[in-house]
Amino acid sequence: MDLDLPGRTVTGAVLVEATEAVPEYCDVQLKVTDPSSDESFRVGVFLPATTWNGRFLGTGGAGWSAGGPDSPCSWGGGGGYEPCALAAGYATANTDGGVPGNQGEFALDADNNLDLPAINNWGHVAIHQTAVSAKQVITAFYGVGPTYSYFQGGSAGGRQAMMEAQRYPKDYDGIAVFWPALDLARLLPAVLWPHVVMNEEDHLIPQSTFQAVNDRVIDACDGRDGVVDAIVSHWQACDFEARSLVQTGLVTLREARIINKIWAGPRRPDGQFLWHGPLPGTPLFRMAATTTENGTLIPVPREDGLVWVTRWVLQDPDFDWRDITYASFAKIFEKSVKMWDELVGASDADLSAFRAAGGKMVITMGTADTGIPVEGTIAYYDRLTRESGGTNEVRRFARLFLASGGGHDRLILGHPHPGLMPAGYTGAVPSPGSALGALVNWVEHRKAPRQLLGVAQGQGAVPGMTRPLCMYPLVARHLGHRDIADADSFVCSRRYRHR
């Protein structure tokens, strides 16, 4: 393989023997330098030796990590799950974005000044240059470029996926987006909101209490879709009020007020909306984490939120989050949006260039996501719908599928109930009902997905339970007197109940 790649240095190229999980493949490692800043980052390109299917799949990262260029099976759901796309014949690629590890401290230099070149590489440049580099390597290796190119990523990888569609609309023919962290400038301050509330109200709530409240929410709202299955599917009708539990002795009035504020999401002191909170019934073990240490209940705020506020917004690593008041939180939130929304946010609803390039997008999101409030993704898709000219127009190139009770990544914890996630979501191989499989059919065969197949995951899940994940805003309505664990017992409809 003769590689002449300006601005790209091949640091390694080895043939890796086949295993039970993956076929024989060539592992090409690159050092890529951004000419505008002289900042460099690593890119790994992985090429099936004899089983290439003519496709290329770029993959994203998770958390602060831009990706995993050491593994052909890494993808933007938070890890390298098997089976991976390489096993299905895809050439794959990933990048570290110039940021080894999974820490957000890279935003500041030694003098606490923002390192904008490094931030830009991490934010979008590296993921774009990975696509460019991978296609060049693929062409050199096989003698022809990929027939189709795809990208998939979840959480932070979902932000990268959306950034690709918004800034580099010709990089990929199809993009699969899982539980995307679209709005970092709003999301990352917002993840500290539950701890700001508990700190301001001078009262910490143990996880056992949060869980007991969630149980009551699920008991109260479960059947509002017409099916009793321990899943709050009709979350729009779940107007649960935590104060209704005060008389039961489950919570105090102060705890009920705290829980209501967490569910409502960040607000200014006058009550004006800033950002979305988790839906009632969503496990709060991540966003409102507390734990007992030496017999004392202590707060455990999310590390990504702390790093964001202290380093990215305030540029003060020594800042103590406990000093944040309701008033100062609003100022920090607004400063975050002003500083970072355009630079690292991926919530631009103008995808006209992506659409004009023929791109297709499938987005999936769980309604009980423990890390990213689902209403933020819904609000984005609603804006995208308006920008695109209405429901019929947006469905020509982008479709959203909500997974009732689905959590973040593949963790459905806290309540013994099943959450629904897209079939095949833990691996990149297209499988019946999977988001990537649906995307491939849409791009290559013009078969737009009307629904995905949801499979039960999590503690207490009914073995083999399936359900359709309907194209938003449609919902899965039970046909009545049929097995609720069988997807064929449901139809995608405008409303839940028969009329």
PDB file of N, CA and C in Angstrom, residues 64 103-108 112 114 122 183-196 266 274 301-325 327-337 339-340 344:
ATOM      1  N   TRP A  64     -15.645  12.845  27.510  1.00  0.00           N
ATOM      2  CA  TRP A  64     -14.680  13.781  26.939  1.00  0.00           C
ATOM      3  C   TRP A  64     -13.832  13.121  25.863  1.00  0.00           C
ATOM      4  N   GLN A 103     -10.691  13.045  29.897  1.00  0.00           N
ATOM      5  CA  GLN A 103     -10.754  14.156  30.830  1.00  0.00           C
ATOM      6  C   GLN A 103     -10.928  15.466  30.069  1.00  0.00           C
ATOM      7  N   GLY A 104     -11.687  16.399  30.660  1.00  0.00           N
ATOM      8  CA  GLY A 104     -11.963  17.662  29.990  1.00  0.00           C
ATOM      9  C   GLY A 104     -11.038  18.784  30.366  1.00  0.00           C
ATOM     10  N   GLU A 105      -9.974  18.463  31.114  1.00  0.00           N
ATOM     11  CA  GLU A 105      -9.060  19.505  31.560  1.00  0.00           C
ATOM     12  C   GLU A 105      -8.297  20.161  30.425  1.00  0.00           C
ATOM     13  N   PHE A 106      -8.289  19.546  29.258  1.00  0.00           N
ATOM     14  CA  PHE A 106      -7.517  20.066  28.131  1.00  0.00           C
ATOM     15  C   PHE A 106      -7.979  21.440  27.670  1.00  0.00           C
ATOM     16  N   ALA A 107      -9.141  21.891  28.121  1.00  0.00           N
ATOM     17  CA  ALA A 107      -9.656  23.192  27.679  1.00  0.00           C
ATOM     18  C   ALA A 107      -8.756  24.338  28.105  1.00  0.00           C
ATOM     19  N   LEU A 108      -8.020  24.172  29.208  1.00  0.00           N
ATOM     20  CA  LEU A 108      -7.164  25.240  29.715  1.00  0.00           C
ATOM     21  C   LEU A 108      -5.701  24.866  29.577  1.00  0.00           C
ATOM     22  N   ASN A 112      -4.191  28.826  32.622  1.00  0.00           N
ATOM     23  CA  ASN A 112      -5.657  28.903  32.701  1.00  0.00           C
ATOM     24  C   ASN A 112      -6.271  29.736  31.587  1.00  0.00           C
ATOM     25  N   LEU A 114      -7.828  29.602  27.682  1.00  0.00           N
ATOM     26  CA  LEU A 114      -8.485  28.611  26.844  1.00  0.00           C
ATOM     27  C   LEU A 114      -7.589  28.202  25.686  1.00  0.00           C
ATOM     28  N   TRP A 122     -10.854  18.875  18.992  1.00  0.00           N
ATOM     29  CA  TRP A 122     -11.724  17.951  19.731  1.00  0.00           C
ATOM     30  C   TRP A 122     -13.175  18.136  19.330  1.00  0.00           C
ATOM     31  N   ASP A 183     -26.377  19.749  23.011  1.00  0.00           N
ATOM     32  CA  ASP A 183     -26.336  21.125  23.493  1.00  0.00           C
ATOM     33  C   ASP A 183     -25.400  21.248  24.686  1.00  0.00           C
ATOM     34  N   LEU A 184     -24.109  21.013  24.481  1.00  0.00           N
ATOM     35  CA  LEU A 184     -23.180  20.991  25.610  1.00  0.00           C
ATOM     36  C   LEU A 184     -23.235  22.254  26.443  1.00  0.00           C
ATOM     37  N   ALA A 185     -23.380  23.403  25.798  1.00  0.00           N
ATOM     38  CA  ALA A 185     -23.351  24.671  26.521  1.00  0.00           C
ATOM     39  C   ALA A 185     -24.503  24.791  27.514  1.00  0.00           C
ATOM     40  N   ARG A 186     -25.582  24.056  27.278  1.00  0.00           N
ATOM     41  CA  ARG A 186     -26.721  24.052  28.200  1.00  0.00           C
ATOM     42  C   ARG A 186     -26.759  22.789  29.047  1.00  0.00           C
ATOM     43  N   LEU A 187     -26.445  21.660  28.418  1.00  0.00           N
ATOM     44  CA  LEU A 187     -26.524  20.381  29.115  1.00  0.00           C
ATOM     45  C   LEU A 187     -25.562  20.294  30.287  1.00  0.00           C
ATOM     46  N   LEU A 188     -24.304  20.685  30.082  1.00  0.00           N
ATOM     47  CA  LEU A 188     -23.310  20.455  31.128  1.00  0.00           C
ATOM     48  C   LEU A 188     -23.478  21.356  32.352  1.00  0.00           C
ATOM     49  N   PRO A 189     -23.891  22.614  32.215  1.00  0.00           N
ATOM     50  CA  PRO A 189     -24.283  23.309  33.447  1.00  0.00           C
ATOM     51  C   PRO A 189     -25.524  22.680  34.079  1.00  0.00           C
ATOM     52  N   ALA A 190     -26.449  22.223  33.233  1.00  0.00           N
ATOM     53  CA  ALA A 190     -27.718  21.695  33.741  1.00  0.00           C
ATOM     54  C   ALA A 190     -27.546  20.431  34.565  1.00  0.00           C
ATOM     55  N   VAL A 191     -26.498  19.630  34.275  1.00  0.00           N
ATOM     56  CA  VAL A 191     -26.338  18.399  35.049  1.00  0.00           C
ATOM     57  C   VAL A 191     -25.954  18.685  36.496  1.00  0.00           C
ATOM     58  N   LEU A 192     -25.523  19.915  36.786  1.00  0.00           N
ATOM     59  CA  LEU A 192     -25.233  20.284  38.170  1.00  0.00           C
ATOM     60  C   LEU A 192     -26.459  20.815  38.899  1.00  0.00           C
ATOM     61  N   TRP A 193     -27.535  21.096  38.166  1.00  0.00           N
ATOM     62  CA  TRP A 193     -28.716  21.695  38.757  1.00  0.00           C
ATOM     63  C   TRP A 193     -29.255  20.913  39.960  1.00  0.00           C
ATOM     64  N   PRO A 194     -29.398  19.585  39.898  1.00  0.00           N
ATOM     65  CA  PRO A 194     -29.915  18.873  41.073  1.00  0.00           C
ATOM     66  C   PRO A 194     -29.084  19.108  42.331  1.00  0.00           C
ATOM     67  N   HIS A 195     -27.770  19.212  42.173  1.00  0.00           N
ATOM     68  CA  HIS A 195     -26.936  19.447  43.351  1.00  0.00           C
ATOM     69  C   HIS A 195     -26.978  20.899  43.799  1.00  0.00           C
ATOM     70  N   VAL A 196     -27.141  21.807  42.854  1.00  0.00           N
ATOM     71  CA  VAL A 196     -27.350  23.206  43.244  1.00  0.00           C
ATOM     72  C   VAL A 196     -28.623  23.328  44.066  1.00  0.00           C
ATOM     73  N   PRO A 266     -33.360  23.363  35.179  1.00  0.00           N
ATOM     74  CA  PRO A 266     -32.808  24.654  35.579  1.00  0.00           C
ATOM     75  C   PRO A 266     -33.746  25.817  35.274  1.00  0.00           C
ATOM     76  N   LEU A 274     -34.659  27.682  31.792  1.00  0.00           N
ATOM     77  CA  LEU A 274     -33.325  27.676  31.219  1.00  0.00           C
ATOM     78  C   LEU A 274     -33.082  26.407  30.405  1.00  0.00           C
ATOM     79  N   PRO A 301     -21.677  15.330  42.700  1.00  0.00           N
ATOM     80  CA  PRO A 301     -22.046  15.976  41.434  1.00  0.00           C
ATOM     81  C   PRO A 301     -21.278  15.377  40.270  1.00  0.00           C
ATOM     82  N   ARG A 302     -21.862  15.448  39.081  1.00  0.00           N
ATOM     83  CA  ARG A 302     -21.235  14.857  37.905  1.00  0.00           C
ATOM     84  C   ARG A 302     -19.928  15.556  37.563  1.00  0.00           C
ATOM     85  N   GLU A 303     -18.915  14.743  37.313  1.00  0.00           N
ATOM     86  CA  GLU A 303     -17.587  15.271  37.057  1.00  0.00           C
ATOM     87  C   GLU A 303     -17.556  16.114  35.780  1.00  0.00           C
ATOM     88  N   ASP A 304     -18.291  15.679  34.737  1.00  0.00           N
ATOM     89  CA  ASP A 304     -18.251  16.459  33.494  1.00  0.00           C
ATOM     90  C   ASP A 304     -18.852  17.838  33.693  1.00  0.00           C
ATOM     91  N   GLY A 305     -19.889  17.941  34.528  1.00  0.00           N
ATOM     92  CA  GLY A 305     -20.465  19.244  34.825  1.00  0.00           C
ATOM     93  C   GLY A 305     -19.520  20.126  35.608  1.00  0.00           C
ATOM     94  N   LEU A 306     -18.807  19.530  36.573  1.00  0.00           N
ATOM     95  CA  LEU A 306     -17.844  20.293  37.372  1.00  0.00           C
ATOM     96  C   LEU A 306     -16.706  20.812  36.492  1.00  0.00           C
ATOM     97  N   VAL A 307     -16.165  19.943  35.649  1.00  0.00           N
ATOM     98  CA  VAL A 307     -15.069  20.353  34.765  1.00  0.00           C
ATOM     99  C   VAL A 307     -15.533  21.456  33.822  1.00  0.00           C
ATOM    100  N   TRP A 308     -16.744  21.310  33.312  1.00  0.00           N
ATOM    101  CA  TRP A 308     -17.259  22.309  32.374  1.00  0.00           C
ATOM    102  C   TRP A 308     -17.375  23.684  33.031  1.00  0.00           C
ATOM    103  N   VAL A 309     -17.993  23.723  34.203  1.00  0.00           N
ATOM    104  CA  VAL A 309     -18.223  25.006  34.872  1.00  0.00           C
ATOM    105  C   VAL A 309     -16.910  25.623  35.333  1.00  0.00           C
ATOM    106  N   THR A 310     -16.054  24.819  35.955  1.00  0.00           N
ATOM    107  CA  THR A 310     -14.835  25.394  36.531  1.00  0.00           C
ATOM    108  C   THR A 310     -13.809  25.774  35.474  1.00  0.00           C
ATOM    109  N   ARG A 311     -13.621  24.901  34.462  1.00  0.00           N
ATOM    110  CA  ARG A 311     -12.552  25.124  33.494  1.00  0.00           C
ATOM    111  C   ARG A 311     -13.048  25.797  32.211  1.00  0.00           C
ATOM    112  N   TRP A 312     -14.109  25.300  31.652  1.00  0.00           N
ATOM    113  CA  TRP A 312     -14.554  25.807  30.354  1.00  0.00           C
ATOM    114  C   TRP A 312     -15.265  27.154  30.475  1.00  0.00           C
ATOM    115  N   VAL A 313     -16.017  27.351  31.540  1.00  0.00           N
ATOM    116  CA  VAL A 313     -16.804  28.583  31.670  1.00  0.00           C
ATOM    117  C   VAL A 313     -16.107  29.616  32.549  1.00  0.00           C
ATOM    118  N   LEU A 314     -15.753  29.236  33.774  1.00  0.00           N
ATOM    119  CA  LEU A 314     -15.171  30.195  34.710  1.00  0.00           C
ATOM    120  C   LEU A 314     -13.654  30.291  34.600  1.00  0.00           C
ATOM    121  N   GLN A 315     -13.022  29.294  33.970  1.00  0.00           N
ATOM    122  CA  GLN A 315     -11.566  29.234  33.836  1.00  0.00           C
ATOM    123  C   GLN A 315     -10.878  29.347  35.197  1.00  0.00           C
ATOM    124  N   ASP A 316     -11.470  28.674  36.161  1.00  0.00           N
ATOM    125  CA  ASP A 316     -10.963  28.679  37.529  1.00  0.00           C
ATOM    126  C   ASP A 316     -11.080  27.265  38.095  1.00  0.00           C
ATOM    127  N   PRO A 317     -10.023  26.444  37.938  1.00  0.00           N
ATOM    128  CA  PRO A 317     -10.095  25.060  38.410  1.00  0.00           C
ATOM    129  C   PRO A 317     -10.343  24.921  39.898  1.00  0.00           C
ATOM    130  N   ASP A 318     -10.066  25.970  40.675  1.00  0.00           N
ATOM    131  CA  ASP A 318     -10.235  25.897  42.120  1.00  0.00           C
ATOM    132  C   ASP A 318     -11.624  26.336  42.594  1.00  0.00           C
ATOM    133  N   PHE A 319     -12.482  26.722  41.671  1.00  0.00           N
ATOM    134  CA  PHE A 319     -13.812  27.188  42.054  1.00  0.00           C
ATOM    135  C   PHE A 319     -14.582  26.068  42.752  1.00  0.00           C
ATOM    136  N   ASP A 320     -15.254  26.394  43.829  1.00  0.00           N
ATOM    137  CA  ASP A 320     -16.025  25.430  44.610  1.00  0.00           C
ATOM    138  C   ASP A 320     -17.499  25.504  44.188  1.00  0.00           C
ATOM    139  N   TRP A 321     -18.012  24.430  43.643  1.00  0.00           N
ATOM    140  CA  TRP A 321     -19.386  24.421  43.147  1.00  0.00           C
ATOM    141  C   TRP A 321     -20.392  24.722  44.257  1.00  0.00           C
ATOM    142  N   ARG A 322     -20.021  24.482  45.498  1.00  0.00           N
ATOM    143  CA  ARG A 322     -20.957  24.737  46.604  1.00  0.00           C
ATOM    144  C   ARG A 322     -21.271  26.210  46.776  1.00  0.00           C
ATOM    145  N   ASP A 323     -20.477  27.065  46.132  1.00  0.00           N
ATOM    146  CA  ASP A 323     -20.729  28.500  46.193  1.00  0.00           C
ATOM    147  C   ASP A 323     -21.788  28.948  45.188  1.00  0.00           C
ATOM    148  N   ILE A 324     -22.277  28.015  44.345  1.00  0.00           N
ATOM    149  CA  ILE A 324     -23.269  28.382  43.340  1.00  0.00           C
ATOM    150  C   ILE A 324     -24.639  28.546  43.988  1.00  0.00           C
ATOM    151  N   THR A 325     -25.243  29.711  43.799  1.00  0.00           N
ATOM    152  CA  THR A 325     -26.598  29.986  44.262  1.00  0.00           C
ATOM    153  C   THR A 325     -27.538  29.921  43.068  1.00  0.00           C
ATOM    154  N   ALA A 327     -29.124  32.371  41.849  1.00  0.00           N
ATOM    155  CA  ALA A 327     -28.835  33.547  41.022  1.00  0.00           C
ATOM    156  C   ALA A 327     -27.549  33.375  40.235  1.00  0.00           C
ATOM    157  N   SER A 328     -26.487  32.883  40.889  1.00  0.00           N
ATOM    158  CA  SER A 328     -25.219  32.728  40.187  1.00  0.00           C
ATOM    159  C   SER A 328     -25.275  31.584  39.184  1.00  0.00           C
ATOM    160  N   PHE A 329     -26.099  30.570  39.441  1.00  0.00           N
ATOM    161  CA  PHE A 329     -26.256  29.494  38.473  1.00  0.00           C
ATOM    162  C   PHE A 329     -26.781  30.049  37.147  1.00  0.00           C
ATOM    163  N   ALA A 330     -27.780  30.904  37.220  1.00  0.00           N
ATOM    164  CA  ALA A 330     -28.344  31.478  35.994  1.00  0.00           C
ATOM    165  C   ALA A 330     -27.280  32.252  35.222  1.00  0.00           C
ATOM    166  N   LYS A 331     -26.411  32.970  35.930  1.00  0.00           N
ATOM    167  CA  LYS A 331     -25.352  33.729  35.265  1.00  0.00           C
ATOM    168  C   LYS A 331     -24.324  32.797  34.630  1.00  0.00           C
ATOM    169  N   ILE A 332     -23.973  31.714  35.342  1.00  0.00           N
ATOM    170  CA  ILE A 332     -23.035  30.732  34.795  1.00  0.00           C
ATOM    171  C   ILE A 332     -23.629  30.073  33.556  1.00  0.00           C
ATOM    172  N   PHE A 333     -24.905  29.726  33.642  1.00  0.00           N
ATOM    173  CA  PHE A 333     -25.590  29.089  32.519  1.00  0.00           C
ATOM    174  C   PHE A 333     -25.557  30.003  31.297  1.00  0.00           C
ATOM    175  N   GLU A 334     -25.922  31.263  31.484  1.00  0.00           N
ATOM    176  CA  GLU A 334     -25.954  32.208  30.371  1.00  0.00           C
ATOM    177  C   GLU A 334     -24.558  32.460  29.805  1.00  0.00           C
ATOM    178  N   LYS A 335     -23.549  32.496  30.666  1.00  0.00           N
ATOM    179  CA  LYS A 335     -22.175  32.674  30.201  1.00  0.00           C
ATOM    180  C   LYS A 335     -21.731  31.466  29.386  1.00  0.00           C
ATOM    181  N   SER A 336     -22.115  30.278  29.837  1.00  0.00           N
ATOM    182  CA  SER A 336     -21.784  29.053  29.119  1.00  0.00           C
ATOM    183  C   SER A 336     -22.344  29.077  27.699  1.00  0.00           C
ATOM    184  N   VAL A 337     -23.601  29.466  27.590  1.00  0.00           N
ATOM    185  CA  VAL A 337     -24.239  29.516  26.274  1.00  0.00           C
ATOM    186  C   VAL A 337     -23.542  30.544  25.382  1.00  0.00           C
ATOM    187  N   MET A 339     -20.465  31.646  25.529  1.00  0.00           N
ATOM    188  CA  MET A 339     -19.096  31.274  25.191  1.00  0.00           C
ATOM    189  C   MET A 339     -19.023  30.106  24.216  1.00  0.00           C
ATOM    190  N   TRP A 340     -19.912  29.113  24.403  1.00  0.00           N
ATOM    191  CA  TRP A 340     -19.663  27.822  23.779  1.00  0.00           C
ATOM    192  C   TRP A 340     -20.730  27.313  22.822  1.00  0.00           C
ATOM    193  N   VAL A 344     -18.924  24.597  20.169  1.00  0.00           N
ATOM    194  CA  VAL A 344     -18.954  23.148  20.362  1.00  0.00           C
ATOM    195  C   VAL A 344     -20.366  22.582  20.378  1.00  0.00           C
TER     196      VAL A 344
END
